mmCIF file of C-alpha atoms in Angstrom:
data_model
loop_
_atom_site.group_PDB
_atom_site.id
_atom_site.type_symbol
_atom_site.label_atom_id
_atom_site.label_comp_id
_atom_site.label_asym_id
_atom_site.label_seq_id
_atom_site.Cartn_x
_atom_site.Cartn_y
_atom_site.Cartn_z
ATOM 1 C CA UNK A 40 7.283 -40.740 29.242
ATOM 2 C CA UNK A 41 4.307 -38.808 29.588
ATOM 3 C CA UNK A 42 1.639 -40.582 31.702
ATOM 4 C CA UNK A 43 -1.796 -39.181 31.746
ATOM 5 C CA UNK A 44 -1.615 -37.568 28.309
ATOM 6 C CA UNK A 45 -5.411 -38.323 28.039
ATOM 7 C CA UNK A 46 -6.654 -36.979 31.226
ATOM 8 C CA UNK A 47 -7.361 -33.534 29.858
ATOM 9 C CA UNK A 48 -8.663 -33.684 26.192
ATOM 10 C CA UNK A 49 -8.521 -29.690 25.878
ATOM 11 C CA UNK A 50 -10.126 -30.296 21.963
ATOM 12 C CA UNK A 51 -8.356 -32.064 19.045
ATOM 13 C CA UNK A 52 -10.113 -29.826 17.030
ATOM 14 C CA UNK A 53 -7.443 -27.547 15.490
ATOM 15 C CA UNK A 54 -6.987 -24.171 17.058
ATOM 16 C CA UNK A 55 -6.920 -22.499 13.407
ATOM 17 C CA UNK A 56 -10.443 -23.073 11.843
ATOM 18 C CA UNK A 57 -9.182 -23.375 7.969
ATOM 19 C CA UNK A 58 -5.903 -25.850 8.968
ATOM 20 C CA UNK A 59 -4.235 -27.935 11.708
ATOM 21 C CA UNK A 60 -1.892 -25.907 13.315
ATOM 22 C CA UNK A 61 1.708 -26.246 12.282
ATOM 23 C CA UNK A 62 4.555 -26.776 14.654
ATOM 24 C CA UNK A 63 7.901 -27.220 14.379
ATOM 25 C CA UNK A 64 10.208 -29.567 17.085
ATOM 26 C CA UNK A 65 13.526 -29.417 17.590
ATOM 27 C CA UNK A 66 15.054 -32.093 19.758
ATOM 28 C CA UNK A 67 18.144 -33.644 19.548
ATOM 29 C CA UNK A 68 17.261 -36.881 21.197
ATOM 30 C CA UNK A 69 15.551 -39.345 18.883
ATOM 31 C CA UNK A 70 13.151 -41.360 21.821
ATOM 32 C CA UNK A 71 11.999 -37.428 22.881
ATOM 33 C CA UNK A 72 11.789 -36.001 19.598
ATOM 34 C CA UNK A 73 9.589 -39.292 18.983
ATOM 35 C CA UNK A 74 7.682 -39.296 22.083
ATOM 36 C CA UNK A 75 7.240 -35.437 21.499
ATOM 37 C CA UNK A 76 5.912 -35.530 18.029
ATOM 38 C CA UNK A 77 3.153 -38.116 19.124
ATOM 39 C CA UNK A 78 2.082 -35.563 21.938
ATOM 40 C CA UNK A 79 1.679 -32.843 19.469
ATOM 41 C CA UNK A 80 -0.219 -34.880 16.727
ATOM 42 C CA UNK A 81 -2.797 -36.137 19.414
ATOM 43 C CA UNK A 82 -3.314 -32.695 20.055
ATOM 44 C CA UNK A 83 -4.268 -32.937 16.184
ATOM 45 C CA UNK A 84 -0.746 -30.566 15.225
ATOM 46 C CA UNK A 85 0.645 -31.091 11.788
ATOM 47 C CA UNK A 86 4.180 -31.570 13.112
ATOM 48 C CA UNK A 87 7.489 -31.606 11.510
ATOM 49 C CA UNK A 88 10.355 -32.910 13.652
ATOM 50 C CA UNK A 89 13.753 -31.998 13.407
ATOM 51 C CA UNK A 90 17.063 -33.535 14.730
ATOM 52 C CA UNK A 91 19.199 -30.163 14.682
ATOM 53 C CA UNK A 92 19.703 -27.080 13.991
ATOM 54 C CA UNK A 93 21.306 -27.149 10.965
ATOM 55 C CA UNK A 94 18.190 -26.777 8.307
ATOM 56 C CA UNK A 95 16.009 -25.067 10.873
ATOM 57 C CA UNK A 96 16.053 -21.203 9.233
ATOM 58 C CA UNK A 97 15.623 -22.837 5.224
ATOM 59 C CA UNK A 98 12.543 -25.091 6.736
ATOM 60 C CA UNK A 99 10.782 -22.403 8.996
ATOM 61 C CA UNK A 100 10.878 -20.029 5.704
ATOM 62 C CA UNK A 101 8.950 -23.293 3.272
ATOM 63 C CA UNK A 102 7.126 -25.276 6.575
ATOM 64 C CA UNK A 103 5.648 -21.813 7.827
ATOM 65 C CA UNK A 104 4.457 -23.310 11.604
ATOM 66 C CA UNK A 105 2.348 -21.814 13.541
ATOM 67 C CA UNK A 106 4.888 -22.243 16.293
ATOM 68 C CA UNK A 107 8.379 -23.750 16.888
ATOM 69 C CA UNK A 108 9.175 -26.072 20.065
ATOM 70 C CA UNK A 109 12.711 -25.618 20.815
ATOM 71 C CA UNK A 110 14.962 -27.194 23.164
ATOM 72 C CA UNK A 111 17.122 -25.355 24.968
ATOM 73 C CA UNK A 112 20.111 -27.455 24.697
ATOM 74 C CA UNK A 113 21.029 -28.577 21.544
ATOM 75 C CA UNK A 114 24.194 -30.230 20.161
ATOM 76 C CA UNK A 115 26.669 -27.545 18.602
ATOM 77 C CA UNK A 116 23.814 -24.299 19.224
ATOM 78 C CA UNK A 117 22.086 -23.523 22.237
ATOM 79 C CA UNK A 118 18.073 -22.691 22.166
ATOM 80 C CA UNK A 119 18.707 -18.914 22.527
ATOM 81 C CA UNK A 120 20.704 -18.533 20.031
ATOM 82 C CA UNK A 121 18.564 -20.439 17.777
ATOM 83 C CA UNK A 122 15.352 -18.549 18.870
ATOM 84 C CA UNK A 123 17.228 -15.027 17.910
ATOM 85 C CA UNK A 124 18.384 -16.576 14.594
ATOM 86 C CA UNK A 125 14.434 -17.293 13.918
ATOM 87 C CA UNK A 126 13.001 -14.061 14.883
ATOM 88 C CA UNK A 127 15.827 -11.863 13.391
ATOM 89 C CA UNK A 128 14.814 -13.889 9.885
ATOM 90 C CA UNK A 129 11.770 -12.326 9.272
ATOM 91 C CA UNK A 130 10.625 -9.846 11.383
ATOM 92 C CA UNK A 131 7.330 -9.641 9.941
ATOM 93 C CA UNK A 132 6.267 -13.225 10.134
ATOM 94 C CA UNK A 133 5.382 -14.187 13.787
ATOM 95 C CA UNK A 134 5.278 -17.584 14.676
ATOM 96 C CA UNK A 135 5.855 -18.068 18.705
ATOM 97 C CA UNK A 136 9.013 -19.829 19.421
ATOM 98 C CA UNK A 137 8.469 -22.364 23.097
ATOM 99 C CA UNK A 138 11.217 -23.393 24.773
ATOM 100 C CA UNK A 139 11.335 -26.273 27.086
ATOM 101 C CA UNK A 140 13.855 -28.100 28.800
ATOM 102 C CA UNK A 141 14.523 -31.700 30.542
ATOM 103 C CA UNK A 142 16.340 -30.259 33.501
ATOM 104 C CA UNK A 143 16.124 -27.229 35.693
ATOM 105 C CA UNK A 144 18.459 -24.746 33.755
ATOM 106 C CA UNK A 145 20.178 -21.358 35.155
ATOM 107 C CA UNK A 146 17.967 -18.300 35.505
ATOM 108 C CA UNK A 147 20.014 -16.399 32.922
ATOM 109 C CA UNK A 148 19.855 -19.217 30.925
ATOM 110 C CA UNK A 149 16.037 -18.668 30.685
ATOM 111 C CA UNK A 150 16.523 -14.752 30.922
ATOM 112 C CA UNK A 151 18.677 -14.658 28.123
ATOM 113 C CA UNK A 152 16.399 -17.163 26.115
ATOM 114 C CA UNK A 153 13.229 -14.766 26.771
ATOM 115 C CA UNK A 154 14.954 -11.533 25.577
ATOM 116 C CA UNK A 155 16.717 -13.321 22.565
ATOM 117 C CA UNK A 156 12.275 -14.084 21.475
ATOM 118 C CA UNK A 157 10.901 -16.465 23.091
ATOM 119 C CA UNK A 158 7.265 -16.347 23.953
ATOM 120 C CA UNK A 159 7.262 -19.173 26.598
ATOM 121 C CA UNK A 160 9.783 -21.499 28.454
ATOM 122 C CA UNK A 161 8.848 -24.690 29.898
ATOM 123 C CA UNK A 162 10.346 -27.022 31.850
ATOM 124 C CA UNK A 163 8.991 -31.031 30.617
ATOM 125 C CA UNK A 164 8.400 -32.896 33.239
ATOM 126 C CA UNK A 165 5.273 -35.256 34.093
ATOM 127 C CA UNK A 166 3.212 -32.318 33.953
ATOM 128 C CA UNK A 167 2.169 -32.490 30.075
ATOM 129 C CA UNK A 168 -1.586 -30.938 30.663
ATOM 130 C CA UNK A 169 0.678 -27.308 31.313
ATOM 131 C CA UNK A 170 2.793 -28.082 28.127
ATOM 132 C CA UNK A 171 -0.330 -28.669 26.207
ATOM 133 C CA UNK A 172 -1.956 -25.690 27.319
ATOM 134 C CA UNK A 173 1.053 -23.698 27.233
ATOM 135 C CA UNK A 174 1.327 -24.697 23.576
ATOM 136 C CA UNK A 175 -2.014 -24.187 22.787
ATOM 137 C CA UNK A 176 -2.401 -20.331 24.379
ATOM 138 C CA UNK A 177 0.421 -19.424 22.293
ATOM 139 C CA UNK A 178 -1.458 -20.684 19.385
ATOM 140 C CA UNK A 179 -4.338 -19.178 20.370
ATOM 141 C CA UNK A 180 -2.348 -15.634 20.589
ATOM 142 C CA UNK A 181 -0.947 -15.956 17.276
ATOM 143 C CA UNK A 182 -4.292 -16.751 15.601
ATOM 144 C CA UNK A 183 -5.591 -13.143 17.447
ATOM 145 C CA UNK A 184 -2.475 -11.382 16.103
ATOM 146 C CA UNK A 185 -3.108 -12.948 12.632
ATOM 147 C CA UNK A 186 -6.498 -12.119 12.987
ATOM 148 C CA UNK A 187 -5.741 -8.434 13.754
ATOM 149 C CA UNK A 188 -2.999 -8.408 11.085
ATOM 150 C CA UNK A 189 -5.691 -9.192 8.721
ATOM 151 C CA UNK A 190 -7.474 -6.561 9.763
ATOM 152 C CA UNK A 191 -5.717 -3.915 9.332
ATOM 153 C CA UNK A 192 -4.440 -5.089 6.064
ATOM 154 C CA UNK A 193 -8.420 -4.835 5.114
ATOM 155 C CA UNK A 194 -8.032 -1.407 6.594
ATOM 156 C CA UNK A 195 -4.883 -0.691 4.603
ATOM 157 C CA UNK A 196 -6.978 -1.772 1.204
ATOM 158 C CA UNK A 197 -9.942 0.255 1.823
ATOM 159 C CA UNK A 198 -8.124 3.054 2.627
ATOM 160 C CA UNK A 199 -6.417 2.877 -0.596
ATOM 161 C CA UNK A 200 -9.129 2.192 -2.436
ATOM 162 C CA UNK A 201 -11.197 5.591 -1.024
ATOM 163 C CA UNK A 202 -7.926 7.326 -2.419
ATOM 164 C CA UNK A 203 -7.508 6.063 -5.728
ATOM 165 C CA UNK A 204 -9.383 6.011 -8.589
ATOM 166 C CA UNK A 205 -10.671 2.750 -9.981
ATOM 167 C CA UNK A 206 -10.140 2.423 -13.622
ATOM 168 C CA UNK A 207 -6.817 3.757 -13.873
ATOM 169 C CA UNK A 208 -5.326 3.502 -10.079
ATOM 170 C CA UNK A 209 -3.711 6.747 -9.629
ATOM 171 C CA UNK A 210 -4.973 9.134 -7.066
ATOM 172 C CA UNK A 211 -8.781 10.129 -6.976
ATOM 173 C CA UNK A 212 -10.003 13.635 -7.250
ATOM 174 C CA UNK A 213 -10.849 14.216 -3.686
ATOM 175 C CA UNK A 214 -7.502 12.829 -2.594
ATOM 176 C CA UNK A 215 -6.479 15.559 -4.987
ATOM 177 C CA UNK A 216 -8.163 18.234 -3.703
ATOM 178 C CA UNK A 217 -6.659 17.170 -0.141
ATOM 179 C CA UNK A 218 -2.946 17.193 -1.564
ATOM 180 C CA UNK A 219 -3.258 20.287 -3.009
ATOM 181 C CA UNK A 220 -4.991 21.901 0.361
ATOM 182 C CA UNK A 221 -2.037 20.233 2.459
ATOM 183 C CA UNK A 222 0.863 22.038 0.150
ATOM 184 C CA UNK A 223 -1.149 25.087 0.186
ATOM 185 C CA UNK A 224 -1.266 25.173 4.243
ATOM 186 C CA UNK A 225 2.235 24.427 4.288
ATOM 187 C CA UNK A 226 2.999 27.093 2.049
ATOM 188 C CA UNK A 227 4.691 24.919 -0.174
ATOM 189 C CA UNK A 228 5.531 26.466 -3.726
ATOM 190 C CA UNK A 229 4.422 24.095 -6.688
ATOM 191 C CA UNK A 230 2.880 23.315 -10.225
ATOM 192 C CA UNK A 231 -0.103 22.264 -11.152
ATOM 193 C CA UNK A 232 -0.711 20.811 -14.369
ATOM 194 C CA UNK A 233 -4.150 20.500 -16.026
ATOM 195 C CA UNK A 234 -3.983 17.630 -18.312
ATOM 196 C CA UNK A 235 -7.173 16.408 -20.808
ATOM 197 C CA UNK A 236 -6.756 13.884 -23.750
ATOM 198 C CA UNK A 237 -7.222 15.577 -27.126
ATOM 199 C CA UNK A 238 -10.843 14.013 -29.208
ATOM 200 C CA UNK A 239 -11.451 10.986 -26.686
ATOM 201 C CA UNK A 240 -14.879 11.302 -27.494
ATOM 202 C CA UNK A 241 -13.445 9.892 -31.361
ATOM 203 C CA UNK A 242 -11.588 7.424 -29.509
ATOM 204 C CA UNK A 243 -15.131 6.471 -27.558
ATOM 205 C CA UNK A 244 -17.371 6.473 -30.493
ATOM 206 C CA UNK A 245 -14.890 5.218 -32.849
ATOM 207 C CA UNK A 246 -13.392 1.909 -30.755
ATOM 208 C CA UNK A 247 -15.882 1.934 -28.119
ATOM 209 C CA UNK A 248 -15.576 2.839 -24.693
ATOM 210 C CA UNK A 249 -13.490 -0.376 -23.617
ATOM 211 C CA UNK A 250 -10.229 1.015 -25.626
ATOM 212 C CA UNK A 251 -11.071 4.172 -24.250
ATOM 213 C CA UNK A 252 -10.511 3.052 -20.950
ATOM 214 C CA UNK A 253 -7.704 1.178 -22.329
ATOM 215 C CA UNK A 254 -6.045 4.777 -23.433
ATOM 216 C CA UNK A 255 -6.635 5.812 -19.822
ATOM 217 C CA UNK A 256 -5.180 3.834 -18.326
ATOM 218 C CA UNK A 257 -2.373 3.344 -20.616
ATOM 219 C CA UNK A 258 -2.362 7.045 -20.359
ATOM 220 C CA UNK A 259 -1.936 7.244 -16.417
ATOM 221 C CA UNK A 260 0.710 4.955 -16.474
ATOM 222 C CA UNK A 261 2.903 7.290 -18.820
ATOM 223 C CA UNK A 262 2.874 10.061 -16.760
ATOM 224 C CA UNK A 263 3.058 8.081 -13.579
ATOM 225 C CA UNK A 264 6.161 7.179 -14.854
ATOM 226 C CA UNK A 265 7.443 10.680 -15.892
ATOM 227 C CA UNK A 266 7.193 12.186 -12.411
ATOM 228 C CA UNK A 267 9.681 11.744 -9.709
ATOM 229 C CA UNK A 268 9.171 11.106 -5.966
ATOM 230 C CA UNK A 269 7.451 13.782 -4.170
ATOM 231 C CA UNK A 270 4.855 14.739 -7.434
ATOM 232 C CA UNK A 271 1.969 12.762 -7.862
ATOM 233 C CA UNK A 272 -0.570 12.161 -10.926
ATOM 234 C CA UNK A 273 -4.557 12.316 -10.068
ATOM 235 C CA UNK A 274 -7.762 11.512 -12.215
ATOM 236 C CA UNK A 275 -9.655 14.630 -12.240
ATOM 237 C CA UNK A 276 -12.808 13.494 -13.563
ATOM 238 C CA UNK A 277 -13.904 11.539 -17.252
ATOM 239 C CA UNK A 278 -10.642 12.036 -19.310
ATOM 240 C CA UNK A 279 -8.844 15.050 -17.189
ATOM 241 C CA UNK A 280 -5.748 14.532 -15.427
ATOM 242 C CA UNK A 281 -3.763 16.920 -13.121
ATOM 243 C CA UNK A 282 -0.137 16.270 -12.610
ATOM 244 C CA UNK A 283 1.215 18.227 -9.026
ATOM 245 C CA UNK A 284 4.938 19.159 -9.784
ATOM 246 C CA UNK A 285 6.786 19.932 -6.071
ATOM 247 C CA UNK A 286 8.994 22.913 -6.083
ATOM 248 C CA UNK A 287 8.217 24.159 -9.798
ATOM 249 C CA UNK A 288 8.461 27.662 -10.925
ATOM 250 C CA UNK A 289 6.204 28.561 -14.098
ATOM 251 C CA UNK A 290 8.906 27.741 -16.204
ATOM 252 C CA UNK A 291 10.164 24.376 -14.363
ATOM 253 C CA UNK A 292 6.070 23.284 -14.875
ATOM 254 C CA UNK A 293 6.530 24.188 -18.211
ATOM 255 C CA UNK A 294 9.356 22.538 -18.641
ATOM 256 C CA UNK A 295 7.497 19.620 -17.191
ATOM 257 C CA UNK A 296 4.404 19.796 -18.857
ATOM 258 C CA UNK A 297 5.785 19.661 -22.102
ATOM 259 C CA UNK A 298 7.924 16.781 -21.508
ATOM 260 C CA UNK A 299 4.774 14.528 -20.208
ATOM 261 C CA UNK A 300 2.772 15.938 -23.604
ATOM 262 C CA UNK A 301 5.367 14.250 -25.269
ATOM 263 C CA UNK A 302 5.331 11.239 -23.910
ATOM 264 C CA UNK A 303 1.503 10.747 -24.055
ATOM 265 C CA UNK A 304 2.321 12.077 -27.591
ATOM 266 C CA UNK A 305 4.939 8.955 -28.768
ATOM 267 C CA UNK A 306 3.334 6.104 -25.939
ATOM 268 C CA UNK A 307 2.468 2.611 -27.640
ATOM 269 C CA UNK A 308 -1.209 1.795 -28.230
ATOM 270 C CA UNK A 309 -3.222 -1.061 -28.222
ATOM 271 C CA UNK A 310 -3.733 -2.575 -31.347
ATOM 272 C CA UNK A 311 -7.033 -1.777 -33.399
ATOM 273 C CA UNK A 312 -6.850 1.578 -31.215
ATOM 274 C CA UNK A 313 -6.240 5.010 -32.344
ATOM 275 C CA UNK A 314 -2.514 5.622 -34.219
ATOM 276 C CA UNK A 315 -1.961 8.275 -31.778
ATOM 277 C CA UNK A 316 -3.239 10.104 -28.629
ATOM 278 C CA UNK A 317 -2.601 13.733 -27.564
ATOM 279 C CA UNK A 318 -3.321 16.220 -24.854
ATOM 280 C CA UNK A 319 -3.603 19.633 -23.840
ATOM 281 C CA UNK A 320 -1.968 20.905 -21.151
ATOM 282 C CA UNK A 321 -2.917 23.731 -18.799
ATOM 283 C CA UNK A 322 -0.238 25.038 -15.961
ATOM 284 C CA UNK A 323 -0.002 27.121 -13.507
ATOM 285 C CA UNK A 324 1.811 27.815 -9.717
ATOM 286 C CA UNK A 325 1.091 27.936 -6.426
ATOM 287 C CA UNK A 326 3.228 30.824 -4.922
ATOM 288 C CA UNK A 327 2.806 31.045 -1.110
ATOM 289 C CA UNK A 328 4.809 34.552 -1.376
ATOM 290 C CA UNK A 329 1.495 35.922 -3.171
ATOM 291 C CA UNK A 330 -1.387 36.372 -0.952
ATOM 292 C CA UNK A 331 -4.613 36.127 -3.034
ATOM 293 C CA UNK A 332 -3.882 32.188 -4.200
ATOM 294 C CA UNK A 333 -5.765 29.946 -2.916
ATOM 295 C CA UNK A 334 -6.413 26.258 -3.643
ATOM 296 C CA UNK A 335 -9.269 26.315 -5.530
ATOM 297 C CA UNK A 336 -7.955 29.437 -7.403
ATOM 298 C CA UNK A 337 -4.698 27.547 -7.953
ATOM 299 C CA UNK A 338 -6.633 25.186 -10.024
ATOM 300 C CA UNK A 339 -9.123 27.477 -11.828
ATOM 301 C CA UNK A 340 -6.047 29.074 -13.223
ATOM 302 C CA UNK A 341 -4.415 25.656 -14.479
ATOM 303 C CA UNK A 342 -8.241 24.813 -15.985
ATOM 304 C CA UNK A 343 -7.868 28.338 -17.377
ATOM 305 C CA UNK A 344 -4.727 27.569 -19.490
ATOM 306 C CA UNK A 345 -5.924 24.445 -20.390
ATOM 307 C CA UNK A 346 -8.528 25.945 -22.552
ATOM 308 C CA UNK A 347 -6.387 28.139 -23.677
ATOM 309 C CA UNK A 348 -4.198 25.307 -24.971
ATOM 310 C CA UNK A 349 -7.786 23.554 -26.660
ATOM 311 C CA UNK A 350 -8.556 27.009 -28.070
ATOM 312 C CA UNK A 351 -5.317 27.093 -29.539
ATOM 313 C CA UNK A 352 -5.480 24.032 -31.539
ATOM 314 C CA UNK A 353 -4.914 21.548 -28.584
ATOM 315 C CA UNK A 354 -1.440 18.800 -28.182
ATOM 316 C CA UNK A 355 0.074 22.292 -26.717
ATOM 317 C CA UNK A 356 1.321 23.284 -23.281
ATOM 318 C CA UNK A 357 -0.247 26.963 -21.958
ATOM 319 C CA UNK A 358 0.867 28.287 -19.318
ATOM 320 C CA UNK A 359 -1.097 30.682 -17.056
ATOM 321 C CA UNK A 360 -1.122 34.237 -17.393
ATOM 322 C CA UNK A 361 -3.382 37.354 -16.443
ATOM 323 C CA UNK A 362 -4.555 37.652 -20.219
ATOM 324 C CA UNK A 363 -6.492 34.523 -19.442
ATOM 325 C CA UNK A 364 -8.595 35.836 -17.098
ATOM 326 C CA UNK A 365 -11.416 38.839 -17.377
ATOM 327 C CA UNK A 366 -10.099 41.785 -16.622
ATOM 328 C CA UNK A 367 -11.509 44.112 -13.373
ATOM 329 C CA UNK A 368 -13.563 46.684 -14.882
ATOM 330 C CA UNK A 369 -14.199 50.151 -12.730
ATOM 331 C CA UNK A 370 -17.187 49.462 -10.574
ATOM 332 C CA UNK A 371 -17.100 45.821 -10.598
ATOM 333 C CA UNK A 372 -18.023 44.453 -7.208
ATOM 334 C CA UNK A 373 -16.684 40.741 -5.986
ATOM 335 C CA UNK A 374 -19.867 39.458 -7.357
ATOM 336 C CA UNK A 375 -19.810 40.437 -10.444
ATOM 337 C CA UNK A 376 -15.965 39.657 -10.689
ATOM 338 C CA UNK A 377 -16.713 36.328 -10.123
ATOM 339 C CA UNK A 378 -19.869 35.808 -12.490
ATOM 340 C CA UNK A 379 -17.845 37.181 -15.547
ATOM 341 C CA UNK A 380 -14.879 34.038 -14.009
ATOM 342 C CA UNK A 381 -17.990 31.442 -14.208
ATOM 343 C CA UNK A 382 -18.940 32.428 -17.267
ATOM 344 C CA UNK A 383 -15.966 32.086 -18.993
ATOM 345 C CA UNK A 384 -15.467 28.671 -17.098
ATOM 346 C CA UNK A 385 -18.912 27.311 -18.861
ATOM 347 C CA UNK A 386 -18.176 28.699 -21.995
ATOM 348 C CA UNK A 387 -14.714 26.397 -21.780
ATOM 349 C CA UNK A 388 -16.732 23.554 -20.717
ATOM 350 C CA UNK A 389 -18.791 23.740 -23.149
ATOM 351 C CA UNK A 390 -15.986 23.623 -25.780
ATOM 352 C CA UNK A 391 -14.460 21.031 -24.626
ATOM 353 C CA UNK A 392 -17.269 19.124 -23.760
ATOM 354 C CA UNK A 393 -18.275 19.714 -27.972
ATOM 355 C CA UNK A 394 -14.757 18.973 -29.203
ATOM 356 C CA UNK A 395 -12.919 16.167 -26.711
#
């Protein structure tokens, strides 16, 4: 059937360096499907040979070829139809569909098999050096598009992983600090909550700093799962948290807040852990009606109330409010304004760096 099948030994090295390329033949006729089958395993294909059409979609799904050899006329389906079945399946796997023929079919035949998926059509004839090379550059495509799919799944990773912090996998601070700069710009009003675990330094020096990380990330996964869709939960740094709430009002944030502090409050804990965990919880509102917020004031404030919550005798919600902040004096310049603001913010660290 197909004389000079050795003439051109293209490589029976498999085109996909960690397996023999998989194909999948349907043929209808049991001497072509045969004669077929041996081409494709000389050309050292793992090859899987089917009769019709009826198991095709359940096989393609477990066999997973590297491409499908389909004939175009086929007892009780025709090719096309086939070939669209396949590629509507799973549009996200692509495994090049050929189809061939034994006789010279209609142009619209071949049209209509092209724009129902097909990557290739091929008439068999004597001329098996073109079907082997035909088969093989469509193998040779997929392996680039698998290659490049791979790729940009890497990409994909990395790119999460430069967003999200490591230990507990919720958004990193300087993804945080780009959030809350994007909401700002769009002038988008919302909370920000100012979350730090009550005595984790105990937890630390009592059960080591393995359960400690163990609270963390027990702890990110509670209020992960006490937002909704459109807020989002960051690591701030050691055991701070900020929660952004979208659309909250100081009382809504509150509201919000409080809720979370609760469920940190009542989570389950590893055994030999601490009996309980508890935070303090600072808020505070971006308001794009008022014109001297800014980012970076938006979260001094939260940090603000969340000392004011430790000061207070911590596992409380504060929220943000002028008293918590120095008050202008007559005669104080920007500069001064602003050393009296970092001095109270290093007297809170300090505090809470002291007493977790």
């Amino acid at each position: 059937m197909f004389p000079g099948s050795s003439a051109l030994r293209l490589s029976s090295s498999p085109p996909i360096s960690e397996r023999a390329a998989r194909v999948l033949l349907l043929e209808a006729d049991a001497q072509r499907r045969i004669e077929l089958e041996c081409l494709l395993q000389s050309e050292g294909y793992e090859t899987l040979a089917l009769g019709d059409a009826d198991e095709v979609m359940r096989l393609a799904a477990e066999y997973e070829p590297d491409l499908v050899l389909l004939n175009m006329q086929l007892p009780g389906a025709s090719g096309p139809e086939v070939c669209g079945e396949l590629k509507a399946y799973d549009p996200r796997r692509h495994h090049p569909i050929v189809l061939f023929s034994y006789e010279d079919p209609d142009e619209r035949v071949v049209a209509g098999g092209l724009l129902a998926g097909a990557d290739d059509f091929i008439r068999v004839t004597e001329r098996t050096l073109e079907l082997r090379a035909r088969i093989r550059v469509q193998l040779r495509n997929k392996r680039h598009l698998d290659a490049l799919q791979r790729l940009r799944q890497e990409r994909d990773s990395l790119r999460r992983d430069a967003q999200l912090d490591a230990l507990t996998g919720v958004m990193n601070r300087r993804s945080l600090e780009s959030e809350v700069i994007s909401r700002c710009e769009r002038r988008e009003r919302f909370g920000a909550l100012f979350i730090d675990v009550d005595h984790f330094k105990s937890i630390n020096d009592q059960f080591g700093h393995e359960m400690g990380d163990r609270v963390l990330m027990d702890l990110a996964d509670t209020l992960r799962s006490g937002i909704r869709p459109g807020d989002v939960v960051a690591r701030y740094g050691g055991e701070e948290f900020v929660v952004l709430v979208a659309g909250a009002g100081p009382e809504s944030a509150r509201l919000v807040a409080e809720r979370l502090r609760k469920g940190v409050e009542s989570m389950p804990l590893p055994t030999r852990g601490p009996a309980q965990v508890a935070v303090s919880i600072g808020t505070a509102v971006f308001d794009p009606r008022s014109e001297d917020q800014s980012w970076d004031e938006l979260l001094r404030r939260a940090d603000a109330a969340l000392y004011a919550a430790k000061r207070a005798g911590r596992n409380r919600v504060v929220m943000f409010s002028a008293e918590l902040v120095p008050p202008v004096e007559a005669g104080d310049t920007c500069s001064v304004r602003l050393n009296r603001l970092r001095t109270v913010e290093e007297k809170a660290l300090a505090f809470r760096s002291r007493s977790g």
